[in-house]
Amino acid sequence: MSDFSVTDHNRVRRLPARGRYDRASVYAIVDAGLVCHVGFVADGRPYVIPTLHARDGDVIYLHGASTSRMLRAIEQGAEVCVTVTHIDGLVLAKSVFNHSVNYRSALLFGHGRAVTDPDEKMRALMLITEHLVPGRWDEARLPNAIEMKATGVVAIEIESASAKLREGGPHDDAEDEGLPIWAGVLPLALGPGELQATDYGPALEAPDYLRALTNDKR
């Protein structure tokens, strides 16, 4: 994968050594995230909306109600900023000033368009579903005509992007290193819990693709 061009728009200014501009690094962060935040301006006011996403090459697909303010703004050509962030650990130094966070973040800029082609729209919804739970699309009932009409989908062409990462332990001042205060990293991770079936419909064994996500070896 090629690198994104570094411009005043996407340049990492604070601690630039943590910046990344190669697509592989940026897209790994995007693809590992379940939720993105979309920043845009509508009617002269700024908004940041959390939503689900899926990436296909240099395109980010978003969906929502067909009347969504966010989707309408994107369809009308507003420039958008999409962010994805992971918190991997709390970095606990001996001084409060030197506390930090281990993180991975991606910042994407681009313009979008309404997805009106029925095949592309259905494929975008499949990508979003499969991004969340691989295997779900083939089992669940697919959207019907009424549901498709009520759902809007936009495609954002990623024109510029960057990533920023921190990893490792704390960096205390030399005069603080001997203080009798615990210092180190508290790792954090998001992961699946135990499956919780509905209380309606037939009682069914969870499918293999869901058990695999929860490490259920039954």
mmCIF file of C-alpha atoms in Angstrom:
data_model
loop_
_atom_site.group_PDB
_atom_site.id
_atom_site.type_symbol
_atom_site.label_atom_id
_atom_site.label_comp_id
_atom_site.label_asym_id
_atom_site.label_seq_id
_atom_site.Cartn_x
_atom_site.Cartn_y
_atom_site.Cartn_z
ATOM 1 C CA MET A 1 0.000 0.000 0.000
ATOM 2 C CA SER A 2 1.215 3.499 -0.798
ATOM 3 C CA ASP A 3 1.546 6.364 1.656
ATOM 4 C CA PHE A 4 -0.810 9.315 1.966
ATOM 5 C CA SER A 5 0.792 12.612 1.008
ATOM 6 C CA VAL A 6 1.724 14.678 4.059
ATOM 7 C CA THR A 7 0.059 18.098 3.946
ATOM 8 C CA ASP A 8 -0.832 20.839 6.404
ATOM 9 C CA HIS A 9 -4.231 19.165 6.601
ATOM 10 C CA ASN A 10 -3.169 15.731 7.841
ATOM 11 C CA ARG A 11 0.265 16.395 9.325
ATOM 12 C CA VAL A 12 0.786 15.189 12.917
ATOM 13 C CA ARG A 13 2.128 18.278 14.674
ATOM 14 C CA ARG A 14 2.315 17.304 18.329
ATOM 15 C CA LEU A 15 4.961 14.561 18.811
ATOM 16 C CA PRO A 16 5.316 13.988 15.053
ATOM 17 C CA ALA A 17 7.449 10.864 15.557
ATOM 18 C CA ARG A 18 4.248 9.088 16.558
ATOM 19 C CA GLY A 19 2.644 9.885 13.210
ATOM 20 C CA ARG A 20 2.066 7.369 10.447
ATOM 21 C CA TYR A 21 1.005 8.077 6.869
ATOM 22 C CA ASP A 22 1.165 4.648 5.244
ATOM 23 C CA ARG A 23 -2.162 3.135 4.295
ATOM 24 C CA ALA A 24 -1.357 -0.150 6.029
ATOM 25 C CA SER A 25 -1.020 1.526 9.440
ATOM 26 C CA VAL A 26 -4.008 3.828 8.966
ATOM 27 C CA TYR A 27 -6.328 1.145 7.638
ATOM 28 C CA ALA A 28 -5.352 -1.392 10.303
ATOM 29 C CA ILE A 29 -6.650 1.060 12.911
ATOM 30 C CA VAL A 30 -9.825 1.764 10.937
ATOM 31 C CA ASP A 31 -10.573 -1.901 10.332
ATOM 32 C CA ALA A 32 -10.006 -2.858 13.976
ATOM 33 C CA GLY A 33 -12.583 -0.325 15.181
ATOM 34 C CA LEU A 34 -16.282 -1.024 15.575
ATOM 35 C CA VAL A 35 -17.301 2.635 15.863
ATOM 36 C CA CYS A 36 -16.072 5.737 14.089
ATOM 37 C CA HIS A 37 -16.864 9.392 14.765
ATOM 38 C CA VAL A 38 -17.852 11.572 11.825
ATOM 39 C CA GLY A 39 -17.273 15.320 11.991
ATOM 40 C CA PHE A 40 -19.106 17.619 9.591
ATOM 41 C CA VAL A 41 -20.732 21.033 9.360
ATOM 42 C CA ALA A 42 -24.457 21.361 8.606
ATOM 43 C CA ASP A 43 -26.368 24.647 8.501
ATOM 44 C CA GLY A 44 -23.325 26.445 9.852
ATOM 45 C CA ARG A 45 -23.017 24.269 12.954
ATOM 46 C CA PRO A 46 -20.395 21.590 13.705
ATOM 47 C CA TYR A 47 -21.434 18.046 14.601
ATOM 48 C CA VAL A 48 -19.577 14.875 15.559
ATOM 49 C CA ILE A 49 -21.672 11.718 15.277
ATOM 50 C CA PRO A 50 -20.667 8.192 16.338
ATOM 51 C CA THR A 51 -21.686 5.508 13.868
ATOM 52 C CA LEU A 52 -20.776 2.125 12.424
ATOM 53 C CA HIS A 53 -18.563 1.846 9.380
ATOM 54 C CA ALA A 54 -16.862 -0.455 6.929
ATOM 55 C CA ARG A 55 -13.935 0.164 4.633
ATOM 56 C CA ASP A 56 -13.598 -1.042 1.046
ATOM 57 C CA GLY A 57 -10.277 0.039 -0.398
ATOM 58 C CA ASP A 58 -10.092 3.822 -0.176
ATOM 59 C CA VAL A 59 -13.817 4.145 0.582
ATOM 60 C CA ILE A 60 -15.603 4.295 3.925
ATOM 61 C CA TYR A 61 -19.266 3.269 3.929
ATOM 62 C CA LEU A 62 -21.694 4.682 6.495
ATOM 63 C CA HIS A 63 -25.398 4.041 6.886
ATOM 64 C CA GLY A 64 -28.317 5.445 8.821
ATOM 65 C CA ALA A 65 -31.887 6.614 8.529
ATOM 66 C CA SER A 66 -32.556 8.095 5.102
ATOM 67 C CA THR A 67 -33.538 11.345 6.868
ATOM 68 C CA SER A 68 -30.277 11.539 8.837
ATOM 69 C CA ARG A 69 -28.767 15.017 9.056
ATOM 70 C CA MET A 70 -25.296 13.510 8.790
ATOM 71 C CA LEU A 71 -26.109 11.591 5.629
ATOM 72 C CA ARG A 72 -27.826 14.594 4.061
ATOM 73 C CA ALA A 73 -24.787 16.778 4.716
ATOM 74 C CA ILE A 74 -22.451 14.206 3.203
ATOM 75 C CA GLU A 75 -24.713 13.735 0.184
ATOM 76 C CA GLN A 76 -24.633 17.501 -0.387
ATOM 77 C CA GLY A 77 -20.851 17.484 -0.663
ATOM 78 C CA ALA A 78 -19.725 18.555 2.805
ATOM 79 C CA GLU A 79 -16.133 17.684 3.633
ATOM 80 C CA VAL A 80 -16.037 15.206 6.488
ATOM 81 C CA CYS A 81 -13.472 14.074 9.022
ATOM 82 C CA VAL A 82 -13.744 10.477 10.224
ATOM 83 C CA THR A 83 -11.835 9.295 13.290
ATOM 84 C CA VAL A 84 -11.281 5.874 14.837
ATOM 85 C CA THR A 85 -9.556 5.537 18.216
ATOM 86 C CA HIS A 86 -8.439 2.585 20.339
ATOM 87 C CA ILE A 87 -7.337 2.910 23.966
ATOM 88 C CA ASP A 88 -4.842 0.120 24.632
ATOM 89 C CA GLY A 89 -3.696 1.021 28.129
ATOM 90 C CA LEU A 90 -3.429 3.597 30.892
ATOM 91 C CA VAL A 91 0.153 4.721 31.412
ATOM 92 C CA LEU A 92 0.678 5.423 35.109
ATOM 93 C CA ALA A 93 3.774 7.428 35.943
ATOM 94 C CA LYS A 94 5.028 8.390 39.387
ATOM 95 C CA SER A 95 3.959 11.983 38.744
ATOM 96 C CA VAL A 96 0.482 12.974 37.587
ATOM 97 C CA PHE A 97 2.034 15.244 34.961
ATOM 98 C CA ASN A 98 3.702 12.301 33.213
ATOM 99 C CA HIS A 99 0.641 10.047 33.085
ATOM 100 C CA SER A 100 -0.406 9.118 29.563
ATOM 101 C CA VAL A 101 -2.431 6.688 27.474
ATOM 102 C CA ASN A 102 -1.373 4.046 24.978
ATOM 103 C CA TYR A 103 -3.550 4.516 21.926
ATOM 104 C CA ARG A 104 -3.983 4.064 18.194
ATOM 105 C CA SER A 105 -5.913 6.703 16.290
ATOM 106 C CA ALA A 106 -6.683 7.346 12.640
ATOM 107 C CA LEU A 107 -7.882 10.573 11.057
ATOM 108 C CA LEU A 108 -9.498 10.459 7.604
ATOM 109 C CA PHE A 109 -10.576 13.359 5.388
ATOM 110 C CA GLY A 110 -12.773 13.203 2.323
ATOM 111 C CA HIS A 111 -15.987 13.960 0.510
ATOM 112 C CA GLY A 112 -18.890 11.579 0.123
ATOM 113 C CA ARG A 113 -21.737 10.688 -2.166
ATOM 114 C CA ALA A 114 -25.091 9.034 -1.806
ATOM 115 C CA VAL A 115 -25.078 5.358 -2.706
ATOM 116 C CA THR A 116 -28.104 4.937 -4.957
ATOM 117 C CA ASP A 117 -27.176 1.873 -6.992
ATOM 118 C CA PRO A 118 -29.159 -0.991 -5.410
ATOM 119 C CA ASP A 119 -26.349 -3.513 -5.761
ATOM 120 C CA GLU A 120 -23.713 -1.206 -4.261
ATOM 121 C CA LYS A 121 -26.084 -0.238 -1.461
ATOM 122 C CA MET A 122 -26.765 -3.857 -0.547
ATOM 123 C CA ARG A 123 -23.056 -4.651 -0.732
ATOM 124 C CA ALA A 124 -22.258 -1.705 1.558
ATOM 125 C CA LEU A 125 -24.736 -2.980 4.141
ATOM 126 C CA MET A 126 -23.183 -6.429 3.850
ATOM 127 C CA LEU A 127 -19.714 -4.982 4.445
ATOM 128 C CA ILE A 128 -20.892 -3.071 7.526
ATOM 129 C CA THR A 129 -22.617 -6.159 8.932
ATOM 130 C CA GLU A 130 -19.651 -8.424 8.245
ATOM 131 C CA HIS A 131 -17.271 -5.868 9.729
ATOM 132 C CA LEU A 132 -19.166 -6.183 13.014
ATOM 133 C CA VAL A 133 -19.820 -9.936 13.042
ATOM 134 C CA PRO A 134 -18.216 -12.012 10.277
ATOM 135 C CA GLY A 135 -20.686 -14.647 9.117
ATOM 136 C CA ARG A 136 -23.830 -12.817 10.234
ATOM 137 C CA TRP A 137 -24.915 -11.686 6.760
ATOM 138 C CA ASP A 138 -25.314 -15.255 5.525
ATOM 139 C CA GLU A 139 -27.553 -16.235 8.456
ATOM 140 C CA ALA A 140 -29.731 -13.191 9.142
ATOM 141 C CA ARG A 141 -32.758 -12.146 7.074
ATOM 142 C CA LEU A 142 -31.645 -9.599 4.503
ATOM 143 C CA PRO A 143 -33.254 -6.135 4.236
ATOM 144 C CA ASN A 144 -36.536 -5.966 2.341
ATOM 145 C CA ALA A 145 -37.615 -3.185 -0.030
ATOM 146 C CA ILE A 146 -39.264 -1.110 2.710
ATOM 147 C CA GLU A 147 -36.206 -1.355 4.952
ATOM 148 C CA MET A 148 -33.886 -0.465 2.084
ATOM 149 C CA LYS A 149 -35.943 2.639 1.324
ATOM 150 C CA ALA A 150 -35.764 3.729 4.968
ATOM 151 C CA THR A 151 -31.984 3.254 5.052
ATOM 152 C CA GLY A 152 -29.509 5.695 3.587
ATOM 153 C CA VAL A 153 -25.937 4.782 2.665
ATOM 154 C CA VAL A 154 -23.055 7.083 1.777
ATOM 155 C CA ALA A 155 -19.594 6.368 0.419
ATOM 156 C CA ILE A 156 -16.736 8.623 1.527
ATOM 157 C CA GLU A 157 -13.668 8.709 -0.700
ATOM 158 C CA ILE A 158 -10.616 8.857 1.574
ATOM 159 C CA GLU A 159 -8.586 11.715 0.128
ATOM 160 C CA SER A 160 -6.142 12.246 2.980
ATOM 161 C CA ALA A 161 -5.352 10.481 6.237
ATOM 162 C CA SER A 162 -2.881 9.985 9.041
ATOM 163 C CA ALA A 163 -2.478 7.877 12.145
ATOM 164 C CA LYS A 164 -0.949 8.512 15.542
ATOM 165 C CA LEU A 165 0.139 5.878 18.050
ATOM 166 C CA ARG A 166 1.654 5.594 21.495
ATOM 167 C CA GLU A 167 2.946 2.412 23.092
ATOM 168 C CA GLY A 168 5.227 1.493 25.952
ATOM 169 C CA GLY A 169 5.601 2.511 29.569
ATOM 170 C CA PRO A 170 5.763 5.830 31.401
ATOM 171 C CA HIS A 171 8.632 8.292 31.190
ATOM 172 C CA ASP A 172 9.262 9.760 34.625
ATOM 173 C CA ASP A 173 11.602 12.592 35.442
ATOM 174 C CA ALA A 174 14.917 11.345 36.823
ATOM 175 C CA GLU A 175 14.276 12.909 40.226
ATOM 176 C CA ASP A 176 10.964 11.010 40.504
ATOM 177 C CA GLU A 177 12.219 7.534 39.597
ATOM 178 C CA GLY A 178 13.095 6.638 43.194
ATOM 179 C CA LEU A 179 9.742 7.671 44.670
ATOM 180 C CA PRO A 180 7.869 4.824 46.451
ATOM 181 C CA ILE A 181 4.971 5.032 43.987
ATOM 182 C CA TRP A 182 3.876 2.209 41.687
ATOM 183 C CA ALA A 183 4.347 3.021 38.008
ATOM 184 C CA GLY A 184 3.627 1.044 34.870
ATOM 185 C CA VAL A 185 0.838 0.268 32.419
ATOM 186 C CA LEU A 186 -2.724 -0.915 33.013
ATOM 187 C CA PRO A 187 -3.613 -2.663 29.720
ATOM 188 C CA LEU A 188 -7.141 -2.265 28.393
ATOM 189 C CA ALA A 189 -8.868 -4.388 25.765
ATOM 190 C CA LEU A 190 -12.345 -4.608 24.248
ATOM 191 C CA GLY A 191 -13.561 -8.155 23.766
ATOM 192 C CA PRO A 192 -16.709 -10.272 23.480
ATOM 193 C CA GLY A 193 -18.517 -11.533 26.532
ATOM 194 C CA GLU A 194 -20.911 -14.429 27.010
ATOM 195 C CA LEU A 195 -23.696 -14.721 24.427
ATOM 196 C CA GLN A 196 -27.172 -13.736 25.677
ATOM 197 C CA ALA A 197 -30.013 -15.275 23.672
ATOM 198 C CA THR A 198 -33.408 -13.607 23.265
ATOM 199 C CA ASP A 199 -36.391 -14.783 25.294
ATOM 200 C CA TYR A 200 -38.576 -15.183 22.171
ATOM 201 C CA GLY A 201 -38.564 -17.543 19.201
ATOM 202 C CA PRO A 202 -37.252 -21.097 19.154
ATOM 203 C CA ALA A 203 -34.391 -22.050 21.433
ATOM 204 C CA LEU A 204 -31.374 -22.499 19.176
ATOM 205 C CA GLU A 205 -27.743 -23.373 19.671
ATOM 206 C CA ALA A 206 -25.473 -20.437 18.871
ATOM 207 C CA PRO A 207 -23.895 -20.806 15.418
ATOM 208 C CA ASP A 208 -20.239 -21.665 15.021
ATOM 209 C CA TYR A 209 -19.202 -18.178 13.885
ATOM 210 C CA LEU A 210 -20.537 -16.654 17.113
ATOM 211 C CA ARG A 211 -19.052 -19.341 19.337
ATOM 212 C CA ALA A 212 -15.711 -18.759 17.641
ATOM 213 C CA LEU A 213 -15.852 -15.097 18.618
ATOM 214 C CA THR A 214 -16.426 -16.005 22.261
ATOM 215 C CA ASN A 215 -13.939 -18.898 22.294
ATOM 216 C CA ASP A 216 -16.785 -21.307 23.083
ATOM 217 C CA LYS A 217 -15.334 -24.696 22.102
ATOM 218 C CA ARG A 218 -18.503 -26.744 22.562
#
